[in-house]
Amino acid sequence: MTEPVLSVRGVVKRYGDHTVLDGISLDVREHEVVTVIGSSGSGKSTLLRCVNLLEELDDGQVLLDGVDVSDPRVDADVARRGMGIVFQAFNLFPHMTVLDNVTLAPRVVHRVPREEAERNALDLLDRVGLADRAGGYPEQLSGGQQQRVAIARALAYSPRLLLLDEITSALDPELVGEVLALVRELAEAGRTILMATHEMGFARQVADRVVFLDGGRLVESGPPEQVLGEPVHPRTRQFLRRIIDAGRL
Amino acid sequence: MTSELQRERLAYKRSRSRRSTLVALLSTAVFAAAVGVTVARAPGWPRVRQSFFNVEIAWRSLPAILEGLWLNLRVLAVCGVLIVVFALVVAVLRTLRGPVWFPLRVLATVYVDLFRGMPLIILLYLVGFGLPALRLTGVPNDFVVLGGAALVLAYTAFVAEVFRAGIESVHPSQVAAARSLGLGRRETMRLVVLPQAVRRVMPALLNDFVSLQKDCGLISVLGAVDAVRAAQIEQARAFNFTPYVVAGLLFVLLAVPTARFADALGRRVERRQGGR
Ligand SMILES: Nc1ncnc2c1ncn2[C@@H]1O[C@H](COP(=O)(O)OP(=O)(O)O)[C@@H](O)[C@H]1O
Ligand SMILES: [Mg+2]
């Protein structure tokens, strides 16, 4: 069995005396799409931020390709280059053109010459269907287009792992589809993805595995038809019933 | 091809706007006449006109005052650049987190508190007369340099706070987004946070710049022969206050373009934040 791309081992995160993550363990293998579900405040964003080393862990480890990147002796800036993350909102830099947004990391962090970085960026923007907007500014794009650019930007330096944190929950309903379609394409192209989402239908169709987070613990984990279809844990059932009542499944 | 209806509407709008222009012109003329008549009929007006608005003396004092103003402009240019640079440094120091930076952070905070609260005129005296009295080697005794230093000390504290407000107005997610791309702290500050912060506080900065333009005239209290001091010399020579009025008007003339520019910029920022 090969090494998982991402291995989260017993991660604990506290804010003050509030334990947000209470010993989370989770593997994501190459080409696997894992979705994290759970009610608001259950710690999904915190988990992704911990994986991306934007938060300091209070215990446990994050391993990327077998390397413990949560070790304080490891340069977090370097470790982050192996991952791309897209947040719910405020992803793009409003003072830069779409093209500069996408080329920033390659140029500044990876020292790719501008011309080459721009060629790659235009390629990526073409793939997310926005090459014609390269010279525009983020505020001239719809929310859905902005999120697609954010995804292109996260892909610009070919990360091993893509982290997506509820990237559709700040969007108008009619814009959700175009973003999810892009994620589905990436999944089909074999990207390794860890994704927090409220879109149960999407999780059911695209995820290889669904994990349910509750009260800082990983309560249930398995293939989508099992976790979403025949959940064994009472908390999972309760959560899914609420989702169904809200008309989201 | 516009419809009959639209043509009629446009004609109506044009006639309305012609009428408003006429009303504005008329009310301005009436107001100006009223002010003029009131002043001209004041019992002291002939004396005031003689000692404050004497055209001949104004003309005679103009070259000396202009020469002084040239000094103000040079002080303004040098101080303006130094203030922006130092203020950025102080602002960034104040936003640093972590125990390593504690002493620098405290120092920056104390500096801002001290120099923002101090009346500028007192600071000018302290720097201009107190510093040379120490007789330290290397301390210049040129009043222009000392006066400029006092202005830089005072305005850096103010402008640093403007910058800091701008830095703190940038959403934390922007920093997270930059860091997640692998940018270091310094690159994040330089490429992502500061450009947005500076853009946001530009109108406020220009306002402070107008204020600095006129405060440059305060170096005259140390004896530097700037526009204000030149006016004072001319006033003493002619026993007439007209040179002060000339100097004052020149400072106003200097401020008008910056003020209009600040207005235009403010409107543009508003428009950009308002709609797509
Ligand atoms: N920076 C922070 N400081 C204090 N508490 C936080 C912070 N970030 C998140 N939390 C808390 O951690 C919990 C989990 O938040 P989050 O990970 O955002 O949940 P989710 O993404 O599942 O909605 C919440 O109770 C939230 O209030
Ligand atoms: Mg969240």
Coordinates of C-alpha atoms and ligand atoms in Angstrom, one line a residue:
Chain A
M1 CA 0.0 0.0 0.0
T2 CA 1.4 3.4 -1.0
E3 CA 1.8 6.3 1.4
P4 CA -1.3 8.5 1.7
V5 CA -0.9 12.0 0.3
L6 CA -2.3 13.5 3.5
S7 CA -2.3 11.8 6.9
V8 CA -3.9 13.6 9.8
R9 CA -3.0 11.9 13.1
G10 CA -4.7 12.7 16.4
V11 CA -5.0 16.4 15.7
V12 CA -6.1 18.6 18.6
K13 CA -7.0 22.3 18.3
R14 CA -8.2 24.5 21.1
Y15 CA -9.3 28.1 21.2
G16 CA -8.9 29.1 24.9
D17 CA -10.5 26.3 26.7
H18 CA -12.8 25.4 23.8
T19 CA -11.6 22.2 22.2
V20 CA -12.6 22.6 18.5
L21 CA -10.7 19.5 17.2
D22 CA -10.5 16.7 19.7
G23 CA -8.1 14.1 18.2
I24 CA -9.0 13.9 14.5
S25 CA -7.3 11.2 12.4
L26 CA -7.9 10.9 8.7
D27 CA -6.0 9.8 5.6
V28 CA -6.4 11.0 2.0
R29 CA -4.9 8.8 -0.6
E30 CA -3.7 9.8 -4.1
H31 CA -6.6 10.6 -6.5
E32 CA -9.0 10.3 -3.7
V33 CA -11.8 12.8 -3.0
V34 CA -12.8 13.1 0.6
T35 CA -15.6 15.3 1.8
V36 CA -16.0 16.6 5.3
I37 CA -19.6 17.2 6.5
G38 CA -20.9 18.4 9.8
S39 CA -23.1 21.2 11.2
S40 CA -21.9 24.8 11.3
G41 CA -19.3 25.2 14.0
S42 CA -18.3 21.5 14.0
G43 CA -14.7 22.4 13.1
K44 CA -14.5 21.7 9.3
S45 CA -12.8 25.0 8.5
T46 CA -10.5 24.6 11.5
L47 CA -9.5 21.1 10.3
L48 CA -8.6 22.4 6.8
R49 CA -6.8 25.4 8.3
C50 CA -4.8 23.1 10.5
V51 CA -3.9 20.9 7.5
N52 CA -2.8 24.0 5.6
L53 CA -0.7 25.0 8.7
L54 CA -2.6 28.3 9.0
E55 CA -3.3 27.3 12.6
E56 CA -0.8 25.9 15.1
L57 CA -1.8 22.4 16.4
D58 CA -2.2 21.8 20.1
D59 CA -1.4 18.1 19.5
G60 CA -1.1 15.5 16.8
Q61 CA 0.6 15.5 13.4
V62 CA -0.1 16.5 9.8
L63 CA 1.9 14.4 7.3
L64 CA 2.2 15.3 3.7
D65 CA 3.6 12.5 1.6
G66 CA 4.9 10.9 4.8
V67 CA 6.7 14.1 6.0
D68 CA 5.6 15.6 9.3
V69 CA 4.9 19.2 8.2
S70 CA 3.4 20.1 11.6
D71 CA 6.9 19.8 13.1
P72 CA 7.9 23.3 14.2
R73 CA 11.3 22.7 12.6
V74 CA 9.7 22.4 9.2
D75 CA 9.3 25.7 7.3
A76 CA 5.5 26.0 7.0
D77 CA 5.8 28.3 4.0
V78 CA 7.6 25.6 2.1
A79 CA 5.2 22.8 3.3
R80 CA 2.2 24.9 2.1
R81 CA 3.5 24.8 -1.4
G82 CA 2.4 21.2 -1.6
M83 CA -1.2 22.2 -1.0
G84 CA -3.7 24.6 -2.5
I85 CA -6.7 25.9 -0.5
V86 CA -9.8 27.8 -1.5
F87 CA -12.0 29.4 1.1
Q88 CA -15.6 30.3 1.3
A89 CA -15.0 34.0 0.2
F90 CA -12.4 36.8 0.1
N91 CA -10.0 34.5 -1.9
L92 CA -8.9 36.8 -4.6
F93 CA -6.7 39.9 -4.2
P94 CA -8.9 42.8 -5.3
H95 CA -6.0 45.1 -6.3
M96 CA -4.6 42.6 -8.8
T97 CA -5.9 41.5 -12.2
V98 CA -7.2 38.0 -12.5
L99 CA -4.0 37.0 -14.3
D100 CA -1.8 38.5 -11.6
N101 CA -3.8 36.7 -9.0
V102 CA -3.0 33.4 -10.7
T103 CA 0.6 34.1 -11.4
L104 CA 1.5 35.6 -8.0
A105 CA 2.6 32.5 -6.3
P106 CA 4.5 31.0 -9.3
R107 CA 6.3 34.3 -9.8
V108 CA 7.1 35.2 -6.2
V109 CA 7.3 31.9 -4.5
H110 CA 8.5 29.6 -7.2
R111 CA 10.5 32.1 -9.2
V112 CA 9.0 31.2 -12.5
P113 CA 9.7 33.8 -15.1
R114 CA 6.7 36.1 -15.7
E115 CA 6.2 35.0 -19.3
E116 CA 6.1 31.3 -18.5
A117 CA 3.9 31.9 -15.4
E118 CA 1.5 33.9 -17.6
R119 CA 1.4 31.2 -20.3
N120 CA 0.6 28.6 -17.6
A121 CA -2.0 30.9 -16.0
L122 CA -3.8 31.5 -19.2
D123 CA -3.9 27.8 -19.8
L124 CA -5.5 27.2 -16.4
L125 CA -7.9 30.1 -16.8
D126 CA -8.9 28.6 -20.1
R127 CA -9.6 25.3 -18.4
V128 CA -11.9 27.1 -15.8
G129 CA -13.5 28.9 -18.8
L130 CA -12.3 32.4 -17.9
A131 CA -9.4 33.1 -20.2
D132 CA -11.2 36.1 -21.6
R133 CA -11.3 37.7 -18.1
A134 CA -7.6 37.5 -17.5
G135 CA -7.1 41.3 -17.7
G136 CA -10.1 42.2 -15.6
Y137 CA -10.3 42.7 -11.9
P138 CA -12.0 40.3 -9.4
E139 CA -14.8 42.8 -8.6
Q140 CA -15.9 42.6 -12.3
L141 CA -16.6 38.9 -11.9
S142 CA -19.6 37.1 -10.4
G143 CA -19.1 35.1 -7.2
G144 CA -19.0 31.9 -9.1
Q145 CA -16.4 33.2 -11.6
Q146 CA -14.3 34.4 -8.6
Q147 CA -14.3 31.0 -7.0
R148 CA -13.3 29.4 -10.3
V149 CA -10.4 31.8 -10.6
A150 CA -9.5 31.0 -7.0
I151 CA -9.4 27.3 -7.9
A152 CA -7.2 28.1 -10.9
R153 CA -4.9 30.1 -8.7
A154 CA -4.7 27.2 -6.2
L155 CA -3.7 24.9 -9.1
A156 CA -1.1 27.2 -10.5
Y157 CA 1.8 25.6 -8.7
S158 CA 0.6 22.0 -9.2
P159 CA -0.1 21.2 -5.5
R160 CA -0.3 17.5 -4.5
L161 CA -3.5 18.2 -2.5
L162 CA -6.4 20.6 -3.0
L163 CA -8.3 21.8 0.1
L164 CA -11.7 23.3 -0.5
D165 CA -13.6 24.9 2.4
E166 CA -17.3 25.3 1.6
I167 CA -16.4 27.1 -1.6
T168 CA -20.0 27.4 -2.7
S169 CA -21.8 28.4 0.5
A170 CA -21.3 32.1 -0.1
L171 CA -22.7 31.9 -3.6
D172 CA -26.1 32.6 -5.0
P173 CA -27.9 29.3 -5.7
E174 CA -27.7 29.6 -9.5
L175 CA -23.9 30.0 -9.3
V176 CA -23.2 26.9 -7.3
G177 CA -23.5 24.6 -10.2
E178 CA -20.7 26.0 -12.3
V179 CA -18.3 25.8 -9.4
L180 CA -19.2 22.2 -8.5
A181 CA -19.0 21.2 -12.1
L182 CA -15.4 22.4 -12.1
V183 CA -14.6 20.5 -8.9
R184 CA -16.1 17.4 -10.5
E185 CA -13.9 17.8 -13.5
L186 CA -10.8 18.0 -11.3
A187 CA -11.9 14.9 -9.4
E188 CA -12.3 13.0 -12.6
A189 CA -8.9 14.2 -13.7
G190 CA -7.5 12.4 -10.7
R191 CA -6.8 15.3 -8.3
T192 CA -6.5 14.6 -4.6
I193 CA -9.1 16.7 -2.8
L194 CA -10.2 17.2 0.8
M195 CA -13.4 19.2 0.8
A196 CA -15.7 20.6 3.4
T197 CA -19.2 21.0 2.0
H198 CA -22.9 21.4 2.6
E199 CA -23.7 20.0 -0.8
M200 CA -24.8 16.5 0.1
G201 CA -25.9 15.7 -3.4
F202 CA -22.5 16.6 -4.7
A203 CA -20.8 14.6 -2.0
R204 CA -22.9 11.6 -2.8
Q205 CA -22.0 11.7 -6.5
V206 CA -18.3 12.7 -6.5
A207 CA -16.8 11.7 -3.1
D208 CA -14.9 8.5 -2.6
R209 CA -15.3 8.9 1.1
V210 CA -17.4 11.1 3.4
V211 CA -16.4 11.9 7.0
F212 CA -18.9 13.3 9.5
L213 CA -17.5 15.7 12.1
D214 CA -19.4 16.4 15.3
G215 CA -18.2 18.2 18.4
G216 CA -14.6 18.1 17.3
R217 CA -14.6 14.3 16.7
L218 CA -14.7 12.3 13.6
V219 CA -17.9 10.4 14.3
E220 CA -18.4 8.4 11.1
S221 CA -16.5 7.8 7.9
G222 CA -17.1 5.6 4.9
P223 CA -18.3 5.6 1.3
P224 CA -21.0 8.2 0.6
E225 CA -23.8 5.7 0.1
Q226 CA -23.1 4.3 3.5
V227 CA -22.6 7.5 5.5
L228 CA -25.3 9.5 3.7
G229 CA -27.6 6.5 3.0
E230 CA -27.4 4.2 6.0
P231 CA -25.6 6.2 8.8
V232 CA -25.0 4.1 11.9
H233 CA -24.3 6.9 14.4
P234 CA -27.3 8.7 15.9
R235 CA -25.6 12.1 15.6
T236 CA -25.1 11.5 11.8
R237 CA -28.7 10.5 11.4
Q238 CA -29.9 13.6 13.3
F239 CA -27.6 15.9 11.2
L240 CA -28.8 14.3 7.9
R241 CA -32.5 14.6 9.0
R242 CA -32.0 18.3 9.6
I243 CA -30.4 18.6 6.2
I244 CA -33.3 16.8 4.5
D245 CA -35.8 19.0 6.3
A246 CA -34.0 22.0 5.1
G247 CA -34.4 20.6 1.6
R248 CA -30.7 20.2 0.8
L249 CA -30.5 16.5 0.0
Chain B
M1 CA -33.5 57.2 -33.5
T2 CA -35.0 58.5 -30.3
S3 CA -38.8 58.5 -29.9
E4 CA -40.9 61.7 -29.8
L5 CA -41.5 61.0 -26.1
Q6 CA -37.8 60.8 -25.3
R7 CA -37.0 64.0 -27.3
E8 CA -39.6 65.9 -25.4
R9 CA -38.2 64.6 -22.1
L10 CA -34.7 65.6 -23.0
A11 CA -35.9 69.1 -23.9
Y12 CA -37.6 69.4 -20.6
K13 CA -34.5 68.3 -18.7
R14 CA -32.4 70.8 -20.6
S15 CA -34.7 73.7 -19.8
R16 CA -34.7 72.6 -16.2
S17 CA -30.9 72.6 -16.0
R18 CA -30.7 76.0 -17.7
R19 CA -33.1 77.3 -15.1
S20 CA -31.0 75.9 -12.2
T21 CA -27.8 77.4 -13.5
L22 CA -29.5 80.7 -13.8
V23 CA -30.8 80.5 -10.2
A24 CA -27.3 79.5 -8.9
L25 CA -25.6 82.4 -10.7
L26 CA -28.2 84.9 -9.5
S27 CA -28.0 83.8 -5.8
T28 CA -24.2 83.8 -5.9
A29 CA -24.2 87.3 -7.3
V30 CA -26.7 88.5 -4.7
F31 CA -24.7 86.9 -1.9
A32 CA -21.4 88.4 -3.1
A33 CA -22.9 91.8 -3.4
A34 CA -24.3 91.6 0.1
V35 CA -21.0 90.7 1.6
G36 CA -19.2 93.3 -0.4
V37 CA -21.6 96.1 0.6
T38 CA -21.5 95.1 4.3
V39 CA -17.7 95.1 4.3
A40 CA -17.3 98.3 2.3
R41 CA -19.8 100.2 4.5
A42 CA -18.0 99.0 7.7
P43 CA -16.6 102.1 9.4
G44 CA -13.1 100.6 9.6
W45 CA -12.9 99.4 6.0
P46 CA -10.7 102.2 4.5
R47 CA -8.1 101.6 7.2
V48 CA -8.3 97.8 6.8
R49 CA -8.0 98.1 3.0
Q50 CA -5.0 100.3 3.4
S51 CA -3.1 98.0 5.9
F52 CA -4.2 94.5 4.7
F53 CA -5.0 94.9 1.0
N54 CA -2.5 97.4 -0.3
V55 CA -1.8 96.4 -3.9
E56 CA 1.4 98.3 -4.2
I57 CA 2.9 96.8 -1.1
A58 CA 1.7 93.3 -2.2
W59 CA 3.5 93.7 -5.5
R60 CA 6.7 94.9 -3.8
S61 CA 6.8 92.1 -1.2
L62 CA 5.9 89.3 -3.7
P63 CA 9.5 88.4 -4.8
A64 CA 10.8 87.9 -1.3
I65 CA 7.8 85.9 -0.3
L66 CA 8.0 83.7 -3.4
E67 CA 11.6 83.0 -2.6
G68 CA 10.6 82.0 0.9
L69 CA 7.8 79.8 -0.5
W70 CA 10.4 78.0 -2.6
L71 CA 12.1 77.0 0.7
N72 CA 8.7 75.8 2.0
L73 CA 8.2 73.7 -1.1
R74 CA 11.6 72.0 -0.8
V75 CA 11.0 71.3 2.9
L76 CA 7.5 69.9 2.0
A77 CA 9.0 67.6 -0.7
V78 CA 11.7 66.2 1.5
C79 CA 9.5 65.9 4.6
G80 CA 6.6 64.4 2.6
V81 CA 8.8 61.5 1.4
L82 CA 10.5 60.9 4.8
I83 CA 7.1 60.9 6.5
V84 CA 5.6 58.3 4.2
V85 CA 8.6 56.0 4.6
F86 CA 8.9 56.3 8.4
A87 CA 5.1 56.1 8.9
L88 CA 4.9 52.9 6.9
V89 CA 7.7 51.4 9.1
V90 CA 6.1 52.5 12.3
A91 CA 2.6 51.2 11.2
V92 CA 4.0 47.8 10.2
L93 CA 5.9 47.6 13.6
R94 CA 2.7 48.3 15.4
T95 CA 0.9 45.4 13.7
L96 CA 3.6 42.8 14.3
R97 CA 2.5 39.9 16.5
G98 CA 4.7 37.7 18.6
P99 CA 6.9 38.1 21.6
V100 CA 10.1 38.7 19.6
W101 CA 8.7 42.0 18.5
F102 CA 7.4 43.1 21.9
P103 CA 10.1 45.8 22.5
L104 CA 9.8 47.3 19.0
R105 CA 6.0 47.3 19.2
V106 CA 6.1 49.1 22.6
L107 CA 8.5 51.6 21.3
A108 CA 6.4 52.3 18.2
T109 CA 3.3 52.7 20.4
V110 CA 5.0 55.1 22.9
Y111 CA 6.4 57.1 20.0
V112 CA 3.0 57.5 18.4
D113 CA 1.3 58.5 21.7
L114 CA 4.0 61.0 22.5
F115 CA 4.3 62.8 19.2
R116 CA 0.6 62.7 18.2
G117 CA -0.3 64.4 21.4
M118 CA 2.4 67.1 21.5
P119 CA 1.5 70.6 20.1
L120 CA 3.5 71.1 17.0
I121 CA 4.8 74.5 18.1
I122 CA 6.2 73.1 21.3
L123 CA 7.8 70.2 19.4
L124 CA 9.4 72.8 17.1
Y125 CA 10.9 74.7 20.0
L126 CA 12.2 71.5 21.7
V127 CA 13.8 70.2 18.5
G128 CA 14.9 73.5 17.2
F129 CA 16.4 75.0 20.3
G130 CA 16.7 72.1 22.7
L131 CA 18.5 69.7 20.5
P132 CA 21.4 72.0 19.4
A133 CA 21.8 73.1 23.0
L134 CA 22.9 69.5 23.8
R135 CA 26.0 70.2 21.7
L136 CA 26.2 66.6 20.5
T137 CA 28.5 66.1 17.6
G138 CA 26.6 65.4 14.4
V139 CA 23.4 67.3 15.4
P140 CA 22.9 69.9 12.7
N141 CA 22.2 73.5 13.8
D142 CA 20.5 74.6 10.6
F143 CA 17.0 75.7 11.5
V144 CA 15.6 74.5 8.3
V145 CA 16.8 70.9 9.0
L146 CA 15.7 71.1 12.6
G147 CA 12.3 72.4 11.7
G148 CA 11.9 69.8 9.1
A149 CA 12.9 67.1 11.6
A150 CA 10.2 68.3 14.0
L151 CA 7.6 68.2 11.2
V152 CA 8.7 64.7 10.3
L153 CA 8.5 63.5 13.9
A154 CA 5.0 64.9 14.4
Y155 CA 3.5 63.9 11.1
T156 CA 5.1 60.4 11.1
A157 CA 3.1 59.7 14.2
F158 CA -0.2 60.8 12.6
V159 CA 0.3 59.2 9.2
A160 CA 1.5 55.9 10.8
E161 CA -1.9 55.7 12.5
V162 CA -3.6 56.3 9.2
F163 CA -1.6 53.5 7.6
R164 CA -2.3 51.2 10.6
A165 CA -6.0 51.8 10.2
G166 CA -5.7 50.9 6.6
I167 CA -3.7 47.7 7.3
E168 CA -6.2 46.6 9.9
S169 CA -9.1 47.2 7.5
V170 CA -7.8 44.5 5.1
H171 CA -9.8 41.3 5.8
P172 CA -7.8 38.6 7.6
S173 CA -8.8 36.1 4.9
Q174 CA -6.6 38.1 2.5
V175 CA -3.6 37.3 4.7
A176 CA -4.7 33.6 4.9
A177 CA -5.1 33.4 1.2
A178 CA -1.6 34.9 0.6
R179 CA 0.0 32.6 3.2
S180 CA -1.7 29.6 1.8
L181 CA -0.1 30.3 -1.5
G182 CA 3.3 30.0 0.1
L183 CA 4.0 33.7 0.5
G184 CA 6.0 34.6 3.6
R185 CA 5.0 37.2 6.1
R186 CA 7.0 39.9 4.5
E187 CA 5.9 39.2 1.0
T188 CA 2.3 39.0 2.2
M189 CA 2.6 42.5 3.8
R190 CA 4.4 44.0 0.8
L191 CA 2.4 42.5 -2.0
V192 CA -1.1 41.9 -0.6
V193 CA -1.8 43.9 2.6
L194 CA 0.0 47.2 2.0
P195 CA -1.2 47.9 -1.6
Q196 CA -4.8 47.5 -0.4
A197 CA -4.3 49.4 2.8
V198 CA -2.6 52.4 1.0
R199 CA -5.4 52.5 -1.6
R200 CA -8.0 52.7 1.1
V201 CA -6.4 55.5 3.1
M202 CA -5.3 57.6 0.1
P203 CA -8.0 60.3 0.6
A204 CA -7.0 60.6 4.3
L205 CA -3.3 60.8 3.4
L206 CA -4.0 63.6 1.0
N207 CA -5.8 65.5 3.6
D208 CA -2.8 65.2 5.9
F209 CA -0.7 66.4 3.0
V210 CA -2.7 69.6 2.7
S211 CA -2.2 70.1 6.5
L212 CA 1.5 69.5 6.1
Q213 CA 1.7 72.1 3.3
K214 CA 0.6 74.9 5.6
D215 CA 2.4 73.6 8.7
C216 CA 5.7 73.9 6.7
G217 CA 5.2 77.6 7.3
L218 CA 5.7 77.0 11.0
I219 CA 9.5 76.5 10.6
S220 CA 9.5 80.3 10.5
V221 CA 9.2 80.3 14.3
L222 CA 12.8 79.0 14.5
G223 CA 14.0 81.8 12.2
A224 CA 14.2 80.0 8.9
V225 CA 13.5 82.5 6.2
D226 CA 10.5 80.8 4.5
A227 CA 7.4 82.5 3.1
V228 CA 5.9 83.4 6.5
R229 CA 9.2 84.7 7.8
A230 CA 9.7 86.7 4.6
A231 CA 6.3 88.2 5.0
Q232 CA 7.1 89.1 8.6
I233 CA 10.3 90.9 7.4
E234 CA 8.3 92.8 4.7
Q235 CA 5.6 93.7 7.2
A236 CA 8.1 95.2 9.6
R237 CA 9.7 97.2 6.8
A238 CA 6.5 98.6 5.4
F239 CA 4.4 98.8 8.6
N240 CA 1.7 97.1 6.7
F241 CA 0.1 93.7 7.0
T242 CA -0.4 93.1 3.3
P243 CA 2.6 90.7 3.0
Y244 CA 0.9 88.3 5.4
V245 CA -2.2 88.3 3.3
V246 CA 0.0 87.6 0.2
A247 CA 1.8 84.7 2.0
G248 CA -1.5 83.3 3.2
L249 CA -3.1 83.4 -0.2
L250 CA -0.1 81.7 -1.7
F251 CA -0.5 78.8 0.8
V252 CA -4.1 78.6 -0.1
L253 CA -3.3 78.4 -3.8
L254 CA -0.9 75.6 -3.0
A255 CA -3.5 73.6 -1.1
V256 CA -6.3 73.9 -3.7
P257 CA -5.0 71.4 -6.3
T258 CA -4.3 68.8 -3.6
A259 CA -7.7 69.3 -2.1
R260 CA -9.5 68.9 -5.5
F261 CA -7.4 65.8 -6.2
A262 CA -8.3 64.3 -2.8
D263 CA -12.0 65.0 -3.6
A264 CA -11.8 63.3 -7.0
L265 CA -10.0 60.3 -5.5
G266 CA -12.5 60.0 -2.7
R267 CA -15.3 60.0 -5.3
R268 CA -13.6 57.3 -7.3
V269 CA -13.0 55.1 -4.3
E270 CA -16.7 55.5 -3.4
R271 CA -17.8 54.6 -6.9
R272 CA -15.6 51.5 -6.9
Q273 CA -16.9 50.3 -3.6
G274 CA -20.5 51.2 -4.5
G275 CA -21.1 49.2 -7.6
R276 CA -19.6 46.6 -9.9
Ligands
LIG1 N1 -10.0 32.1 15.5 C1 -10.9 31.5 16.3 N2 -10.9 31.9 17.6 C2 -11.8 31.3 18.5 N3 -12.7 30.4 18.1 C3 -12.7 30.0 16.9 C4 -11.8 30.5 15.9 N4 -12.0 29.9 14.7 C5 -13.0 29.1 14.9 N5 -13.5 29.1 16.2 C6 -14.5 28.2 16.8 O1 -14.2 26.9 16.5 C7 -15.4 26.2 16.2 C8 -15.4 25.6 14.8 O2 -15.3 26.6 13.8 P1 -15.2 26.2 12.3 O3 -14.0 25.3 12.1 O4 -15.2 27.4 11.5 O5 -16.5 25.4 12.0 P2 -17.2 25.0 10.6 O6 -16.3 25.4 9.5 O7 -17.4 23.5 10.7 O8 -18.5 25.8 10.6 C9 -16.6 27.2 16.3 O9 -17.2 27.1 17.5 C10 -15.9 28.6 16.2 O10 -16.6 29.5 17.0
MG2 MG -16.5 26.7 7.9

